[in-house]
GROMACS .gro file of C-alpha atoms in nm:
model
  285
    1UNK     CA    1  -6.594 -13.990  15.262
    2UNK     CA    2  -6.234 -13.961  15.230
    3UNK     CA    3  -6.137 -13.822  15.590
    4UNK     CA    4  -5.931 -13.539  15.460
    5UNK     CA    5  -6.019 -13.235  15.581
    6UNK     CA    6  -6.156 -12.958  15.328
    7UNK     CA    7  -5.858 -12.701  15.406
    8UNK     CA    8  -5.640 -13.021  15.302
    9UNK     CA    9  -5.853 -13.096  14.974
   10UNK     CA   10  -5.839 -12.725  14.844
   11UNK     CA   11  -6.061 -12.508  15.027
   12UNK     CA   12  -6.367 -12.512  14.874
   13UNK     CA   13  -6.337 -12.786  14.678
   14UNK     CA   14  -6.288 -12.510  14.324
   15UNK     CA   15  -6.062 -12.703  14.055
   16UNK     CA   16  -5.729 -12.474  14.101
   17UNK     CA   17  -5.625 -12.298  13.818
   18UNK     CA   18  -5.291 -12.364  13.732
   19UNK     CA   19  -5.061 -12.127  13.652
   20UNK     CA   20  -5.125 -11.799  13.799
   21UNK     CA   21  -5.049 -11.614  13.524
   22UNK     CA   22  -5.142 -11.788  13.244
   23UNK     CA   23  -5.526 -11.794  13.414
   24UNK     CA   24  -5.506 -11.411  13.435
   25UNK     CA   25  -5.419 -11.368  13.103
   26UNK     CA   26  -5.672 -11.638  12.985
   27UNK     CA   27  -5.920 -11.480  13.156
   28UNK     CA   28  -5.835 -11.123  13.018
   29UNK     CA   29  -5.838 -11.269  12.681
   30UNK     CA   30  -6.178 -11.417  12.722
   31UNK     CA   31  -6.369 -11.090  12.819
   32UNK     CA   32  -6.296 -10.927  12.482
   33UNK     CA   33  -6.515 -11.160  12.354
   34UNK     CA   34  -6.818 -10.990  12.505
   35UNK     CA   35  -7.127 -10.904  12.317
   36UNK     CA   36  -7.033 -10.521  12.302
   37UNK     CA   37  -6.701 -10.610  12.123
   38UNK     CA   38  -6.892 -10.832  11.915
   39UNK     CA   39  -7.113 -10.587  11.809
   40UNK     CA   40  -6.833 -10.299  11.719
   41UNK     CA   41  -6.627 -10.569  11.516
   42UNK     CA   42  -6.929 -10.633  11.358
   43UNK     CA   43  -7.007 -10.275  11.226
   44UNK     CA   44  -6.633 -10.254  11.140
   45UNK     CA   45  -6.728 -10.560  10.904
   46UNK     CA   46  -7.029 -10.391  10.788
   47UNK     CA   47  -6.836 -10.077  10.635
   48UNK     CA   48  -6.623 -10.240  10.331
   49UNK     CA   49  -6.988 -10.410  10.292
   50UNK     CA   50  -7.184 -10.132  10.292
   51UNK     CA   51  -6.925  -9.958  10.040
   52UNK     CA   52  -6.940 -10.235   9.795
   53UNK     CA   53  -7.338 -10.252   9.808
   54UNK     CA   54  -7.310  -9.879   9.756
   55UNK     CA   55  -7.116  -9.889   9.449
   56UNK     CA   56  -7.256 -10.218   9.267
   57UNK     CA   57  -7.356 -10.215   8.920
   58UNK     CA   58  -7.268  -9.847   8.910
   59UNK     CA   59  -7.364  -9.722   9.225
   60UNK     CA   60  -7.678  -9.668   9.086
   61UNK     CA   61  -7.922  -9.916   9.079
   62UNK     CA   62  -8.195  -9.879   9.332
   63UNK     CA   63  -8.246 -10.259   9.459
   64UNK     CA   64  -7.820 -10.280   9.541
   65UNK     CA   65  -7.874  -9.928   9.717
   66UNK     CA   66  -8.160 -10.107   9.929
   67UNK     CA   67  -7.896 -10.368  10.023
   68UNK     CA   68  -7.644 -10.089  10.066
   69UNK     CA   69  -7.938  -9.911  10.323
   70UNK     CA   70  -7.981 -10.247  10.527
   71UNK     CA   71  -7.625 -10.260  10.598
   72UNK     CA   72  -7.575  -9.908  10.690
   73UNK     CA   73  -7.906  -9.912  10.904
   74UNK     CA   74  -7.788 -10.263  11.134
   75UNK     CA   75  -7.446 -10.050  11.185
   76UNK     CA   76  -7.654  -9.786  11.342
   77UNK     CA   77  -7.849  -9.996  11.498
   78UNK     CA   78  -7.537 -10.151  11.665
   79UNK     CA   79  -7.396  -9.834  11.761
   80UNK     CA   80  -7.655  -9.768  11.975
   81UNK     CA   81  -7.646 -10.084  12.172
   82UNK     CA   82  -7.299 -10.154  12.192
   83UNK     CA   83  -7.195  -9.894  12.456
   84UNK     CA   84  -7.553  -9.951  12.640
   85UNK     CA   85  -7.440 -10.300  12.673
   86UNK     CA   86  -7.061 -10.221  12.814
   87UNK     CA   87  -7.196  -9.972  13.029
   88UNK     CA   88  -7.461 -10.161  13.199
   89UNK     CA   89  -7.323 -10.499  13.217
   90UNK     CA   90  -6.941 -10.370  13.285
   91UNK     CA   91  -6.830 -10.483  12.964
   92UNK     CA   92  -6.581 -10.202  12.932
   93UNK     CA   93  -6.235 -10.293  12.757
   94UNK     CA   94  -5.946 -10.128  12.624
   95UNK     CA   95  -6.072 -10.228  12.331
   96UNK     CA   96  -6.395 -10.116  12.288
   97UNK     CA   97  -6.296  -9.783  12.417
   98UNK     CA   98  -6.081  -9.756  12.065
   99UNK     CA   99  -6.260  -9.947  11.856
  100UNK     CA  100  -6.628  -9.834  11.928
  101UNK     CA  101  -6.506  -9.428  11.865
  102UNK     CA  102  -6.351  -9.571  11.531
  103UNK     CA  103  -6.619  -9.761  11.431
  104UNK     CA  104  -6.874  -9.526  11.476
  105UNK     CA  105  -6.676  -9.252  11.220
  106UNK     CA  106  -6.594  -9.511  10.966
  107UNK     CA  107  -6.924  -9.571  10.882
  108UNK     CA  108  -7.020  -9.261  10.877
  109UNK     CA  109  -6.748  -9.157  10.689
  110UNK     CA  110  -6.772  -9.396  10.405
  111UNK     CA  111  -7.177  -9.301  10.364
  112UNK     CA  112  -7.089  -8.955  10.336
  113UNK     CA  113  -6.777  -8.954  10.099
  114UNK     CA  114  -6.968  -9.234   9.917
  115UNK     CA  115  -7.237  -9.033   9.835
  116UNK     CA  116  -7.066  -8.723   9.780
  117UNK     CA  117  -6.809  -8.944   9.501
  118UNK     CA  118  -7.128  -9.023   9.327
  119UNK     CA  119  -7.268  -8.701   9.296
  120UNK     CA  120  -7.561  -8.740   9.531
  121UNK     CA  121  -7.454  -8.490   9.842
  122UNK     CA  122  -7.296  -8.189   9.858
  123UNK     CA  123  -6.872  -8.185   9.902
  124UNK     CA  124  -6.932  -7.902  10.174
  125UNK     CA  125  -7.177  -8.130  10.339
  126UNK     CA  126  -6.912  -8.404  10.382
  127UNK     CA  127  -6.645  -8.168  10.481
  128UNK     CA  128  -6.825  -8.000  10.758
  129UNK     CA  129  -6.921  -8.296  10.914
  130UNK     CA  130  -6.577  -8.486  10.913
  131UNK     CA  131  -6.424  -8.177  10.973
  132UNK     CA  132  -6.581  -8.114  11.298
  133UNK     CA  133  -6.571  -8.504  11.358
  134UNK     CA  134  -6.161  -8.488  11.312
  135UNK     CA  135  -6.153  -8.168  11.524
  136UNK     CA  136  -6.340  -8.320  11.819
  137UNK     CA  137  -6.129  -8.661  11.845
  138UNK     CA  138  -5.813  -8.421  11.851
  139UNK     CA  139  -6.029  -8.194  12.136
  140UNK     CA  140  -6.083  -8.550  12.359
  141UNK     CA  141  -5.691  -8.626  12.337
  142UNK     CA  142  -5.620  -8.211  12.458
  143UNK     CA  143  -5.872  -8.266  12.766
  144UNK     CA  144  -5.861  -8.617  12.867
  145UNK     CA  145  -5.607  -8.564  13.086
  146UNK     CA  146  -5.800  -8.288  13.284
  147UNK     CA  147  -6.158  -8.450  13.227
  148UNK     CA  148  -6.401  -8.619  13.034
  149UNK     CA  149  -6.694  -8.454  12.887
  150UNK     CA  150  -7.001  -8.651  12.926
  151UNK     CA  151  -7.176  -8.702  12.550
  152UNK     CA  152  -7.457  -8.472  12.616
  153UNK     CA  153  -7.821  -8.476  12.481
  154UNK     CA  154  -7.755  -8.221  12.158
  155UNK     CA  155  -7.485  -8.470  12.079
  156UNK     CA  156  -7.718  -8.791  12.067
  157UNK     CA  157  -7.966  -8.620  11.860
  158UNK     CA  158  -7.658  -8.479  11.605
  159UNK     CA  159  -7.602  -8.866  11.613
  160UNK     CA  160  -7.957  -8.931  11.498
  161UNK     CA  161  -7.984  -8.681  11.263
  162UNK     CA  162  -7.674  -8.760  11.081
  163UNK     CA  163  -7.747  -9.119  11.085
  164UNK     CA  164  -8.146  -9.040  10.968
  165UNK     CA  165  -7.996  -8.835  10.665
  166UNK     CA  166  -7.732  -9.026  10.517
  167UNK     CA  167  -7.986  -9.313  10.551
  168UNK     CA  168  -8.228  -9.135  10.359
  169UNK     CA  169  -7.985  -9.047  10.058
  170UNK     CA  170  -7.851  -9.389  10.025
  171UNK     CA  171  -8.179  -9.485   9.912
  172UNK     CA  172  -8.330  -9.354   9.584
  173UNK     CA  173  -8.593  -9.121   9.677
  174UNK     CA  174  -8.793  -8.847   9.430
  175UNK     CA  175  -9.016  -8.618   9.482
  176UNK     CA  176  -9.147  -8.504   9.873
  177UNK     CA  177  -8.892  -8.736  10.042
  178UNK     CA  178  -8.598  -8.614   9.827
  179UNK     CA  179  -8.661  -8.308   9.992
  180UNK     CA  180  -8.753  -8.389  10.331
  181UNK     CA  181  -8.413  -8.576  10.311
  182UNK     CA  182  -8.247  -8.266  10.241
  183UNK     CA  183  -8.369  -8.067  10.534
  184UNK     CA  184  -8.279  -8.355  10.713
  185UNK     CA  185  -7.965  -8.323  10.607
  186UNK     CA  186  -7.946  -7.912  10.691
  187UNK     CA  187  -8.055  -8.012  11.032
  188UNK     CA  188  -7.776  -8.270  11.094
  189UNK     CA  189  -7.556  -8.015  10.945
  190UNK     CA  190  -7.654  -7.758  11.200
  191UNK     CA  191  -7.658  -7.986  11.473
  192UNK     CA  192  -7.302  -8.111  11.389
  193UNK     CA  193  -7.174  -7.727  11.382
  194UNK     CA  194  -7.369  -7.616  11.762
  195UNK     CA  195  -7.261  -7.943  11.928
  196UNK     CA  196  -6.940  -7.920  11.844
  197UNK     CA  197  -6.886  -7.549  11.941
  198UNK     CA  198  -7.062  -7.637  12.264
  199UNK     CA  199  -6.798  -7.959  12.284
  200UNK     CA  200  -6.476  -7.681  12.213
  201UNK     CA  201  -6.696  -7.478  12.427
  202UNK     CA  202  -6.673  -7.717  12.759
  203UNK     CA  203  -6.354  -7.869  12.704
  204UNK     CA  204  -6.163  -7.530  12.746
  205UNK     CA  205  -6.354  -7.414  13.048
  206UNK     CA  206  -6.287  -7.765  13.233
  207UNK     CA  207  -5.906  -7.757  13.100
  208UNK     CA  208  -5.887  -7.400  13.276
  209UNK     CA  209  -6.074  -7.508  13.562
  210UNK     CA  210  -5.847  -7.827  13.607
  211UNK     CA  211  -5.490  -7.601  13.562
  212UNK     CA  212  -5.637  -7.340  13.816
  213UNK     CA  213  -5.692  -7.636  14.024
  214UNK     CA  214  -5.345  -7.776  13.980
  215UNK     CA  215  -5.195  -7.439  14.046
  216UNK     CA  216  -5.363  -7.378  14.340
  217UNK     CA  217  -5.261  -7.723  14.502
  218UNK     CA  218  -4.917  -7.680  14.443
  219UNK     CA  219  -4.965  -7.292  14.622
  220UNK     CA  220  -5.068  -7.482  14.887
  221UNK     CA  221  -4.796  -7.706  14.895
  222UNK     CA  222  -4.535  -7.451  14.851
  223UNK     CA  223  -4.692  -7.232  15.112
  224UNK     CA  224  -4.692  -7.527  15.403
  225UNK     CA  225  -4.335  -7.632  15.320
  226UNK     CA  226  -4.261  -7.285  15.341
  227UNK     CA  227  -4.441  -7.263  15.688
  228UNK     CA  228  -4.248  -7.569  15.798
  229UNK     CA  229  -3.945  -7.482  15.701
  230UNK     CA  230  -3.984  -7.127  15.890
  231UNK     CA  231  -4.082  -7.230  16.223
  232UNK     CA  232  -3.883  -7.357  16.507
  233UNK     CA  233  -3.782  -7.730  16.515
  234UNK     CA  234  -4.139  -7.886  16.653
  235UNK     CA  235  -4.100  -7.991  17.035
  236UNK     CA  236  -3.795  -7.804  17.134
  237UNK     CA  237  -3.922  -7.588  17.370
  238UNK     CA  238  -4.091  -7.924  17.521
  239UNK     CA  239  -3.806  -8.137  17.518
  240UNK     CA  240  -3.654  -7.795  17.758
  241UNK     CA  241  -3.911  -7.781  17.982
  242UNK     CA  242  -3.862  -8.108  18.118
  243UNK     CA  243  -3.442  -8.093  18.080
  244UNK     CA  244  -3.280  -7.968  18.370
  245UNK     CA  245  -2.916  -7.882  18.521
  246UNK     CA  246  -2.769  -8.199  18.625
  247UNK     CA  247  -2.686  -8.135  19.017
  248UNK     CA  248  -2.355  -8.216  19.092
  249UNK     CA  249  -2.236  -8.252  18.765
  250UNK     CA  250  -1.999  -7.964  18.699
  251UNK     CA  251  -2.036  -7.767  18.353
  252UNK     CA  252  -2.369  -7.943  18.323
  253UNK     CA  253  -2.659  -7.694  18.216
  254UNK     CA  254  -2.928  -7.992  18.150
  255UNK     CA  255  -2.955  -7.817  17.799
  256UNK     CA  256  -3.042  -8.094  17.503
  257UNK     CA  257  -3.114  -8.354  17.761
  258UNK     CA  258  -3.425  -8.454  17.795
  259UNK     CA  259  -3.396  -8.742  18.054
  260UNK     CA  260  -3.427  -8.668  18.432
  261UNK     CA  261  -3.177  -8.499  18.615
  262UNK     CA  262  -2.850  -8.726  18.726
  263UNK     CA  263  -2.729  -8.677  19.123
  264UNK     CA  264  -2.348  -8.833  19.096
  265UNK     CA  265  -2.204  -8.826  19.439
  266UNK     CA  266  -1.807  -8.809  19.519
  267UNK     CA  267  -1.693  -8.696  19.183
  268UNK     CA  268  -1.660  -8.495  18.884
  269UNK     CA  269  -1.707  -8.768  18.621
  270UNK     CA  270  -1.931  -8.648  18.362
  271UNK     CA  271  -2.257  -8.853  18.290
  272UNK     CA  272  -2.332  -8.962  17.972
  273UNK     CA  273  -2.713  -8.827  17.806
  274UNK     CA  274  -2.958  -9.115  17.835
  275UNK     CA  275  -3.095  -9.315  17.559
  276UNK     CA  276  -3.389  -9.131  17.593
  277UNK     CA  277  -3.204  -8.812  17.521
  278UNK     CA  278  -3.061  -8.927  17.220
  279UNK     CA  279  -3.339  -9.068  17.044
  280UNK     CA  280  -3.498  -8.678  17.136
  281UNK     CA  281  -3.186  -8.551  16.972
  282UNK     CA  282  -3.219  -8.733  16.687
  283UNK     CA  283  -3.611  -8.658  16.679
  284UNK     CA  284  -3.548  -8.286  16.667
  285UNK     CA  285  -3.299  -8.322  16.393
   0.00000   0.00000   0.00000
């Protein structure tokens, strides 16, 4: 028992942080370290691994292509619990917003132009897929200023089926599952082609919708300034009703003054507005 009141001893008795400042920034510095981040800087790791599995002893040998599988398959894996995580938990950061988006095309983008250097898929294959990839990132930085298009369920499963097929030819497979790998891969294909017509698709209706929008807002605008600027100074006709002629007070019509009518007796002497008048004056201005 000290005797000093709580207000005295800091509030609540909390440790104070010192340095304003320097706590805010600590603290921002601290939530990038949240398990979301983590997991996008760890499948940024994972894609010079996965290349150099890949390519080991030739590229060819079917136990380093295993290896090459695992790592390709926990980047996946951490793709789709990373933004689960952020979302749910508000984990969000400025820099898993450009990080995740990154991470997610670089390892795709190695498996594909990996497998396509050693012979195993299809140039086209590769160049439809980043293609439309490349085109879409360019389509979010057109529209993000008039909206954000929500990733939709054709998207997740283009997602699936691109992950599902480059899997399946970074592992040596013959025979029935080297060609249910390659209708895999036709589906991903198409999958990657509809989606992202669908994504052009959306993007320029809401970019339309958003400029009509805009336009019509500043119609609006225009169109009430216009309005104000064409009708009589608001509370004139008031500030008359109650001004009157000044009796007694030669010249005096009463017009402009709002205050009450002045009586002078025994003289000509004009009489000065009241305050009230003035500020009127000044309100109709």
């Amino acid at each position: 028992m000290t005797g000093v009141p709580a207000s005295a001893a800091g509030g609540s008795g909390a440790k104070p942080v010192r340095g304003g400042k320097l706590g805010t920034a600590a603290v921002n510095q601290a939530s990038l370290w949240n398990i979301a981040n983590i997991l996008t800087m760890v499948r940024l790791l994972l894609v010079p691994g996965f290349v150099l599995l890949l390519f080991h002893n030739g590229g060819y040998d079917p136990v380093w292509r295993s290896f090459a599988w695992a790592a390709f398959a926990v980047a996946m894996i951490t793709d789709l619990f990373d933004g689960h995580l952020a979302r749910a938990y508000n984990l969000v950061t400025d820099f898993g917003k450009i990080a995740d988006p990154i991470a997610d095309k670089a390892i795709m983008g190695a498996a594909l132009v990996s497998l396509s250097v050693l012979g195993d898929l299809p140039w086209w294959i590769t160049g439809v897929i980043l293609a439309r990839e490349l085109g879409i990132t360019l389509m979010r930085f057109w529209v993000i200023r008039h909206a954000v298009i929500p990733a939709s369920r054709g998207g997740k499963l283009k997602t699936l089926a691109q992950g599902t097929a480059a899997g399946m030819y970074v592992l040596v497979l013959t025979g029935p599952l080297a060609t249910l790998r390659f209708w895999m891969m036709m589906v991903a294909v198409v999958l990657t082609v509809v989606t992202g017509l669908d994504y052009v698709r959306q993007a320029v209706v809401l970019r339309r919708r958003s400029l009509a929008a805009e336009r019509a807002a500043v119609g609006r605008t225009a169109e009430a300034l216009n309005e104000a600027a064409g009708s009589p100074g608001a509370g004139v006709a008031d500030a008359g009703a109650f001004a009157g002629p000044a009796s007694g007070v030669p010249g005096a019509s009463g017009a402009g003054v709002s205050g009450p009518a002045v009586r002078v007796s025994g003289g000509s002497t004009p009489v000065e507005p009241t305050v009230g008048a003035r500020d009127g004056a000044d309100a109709e201005r």
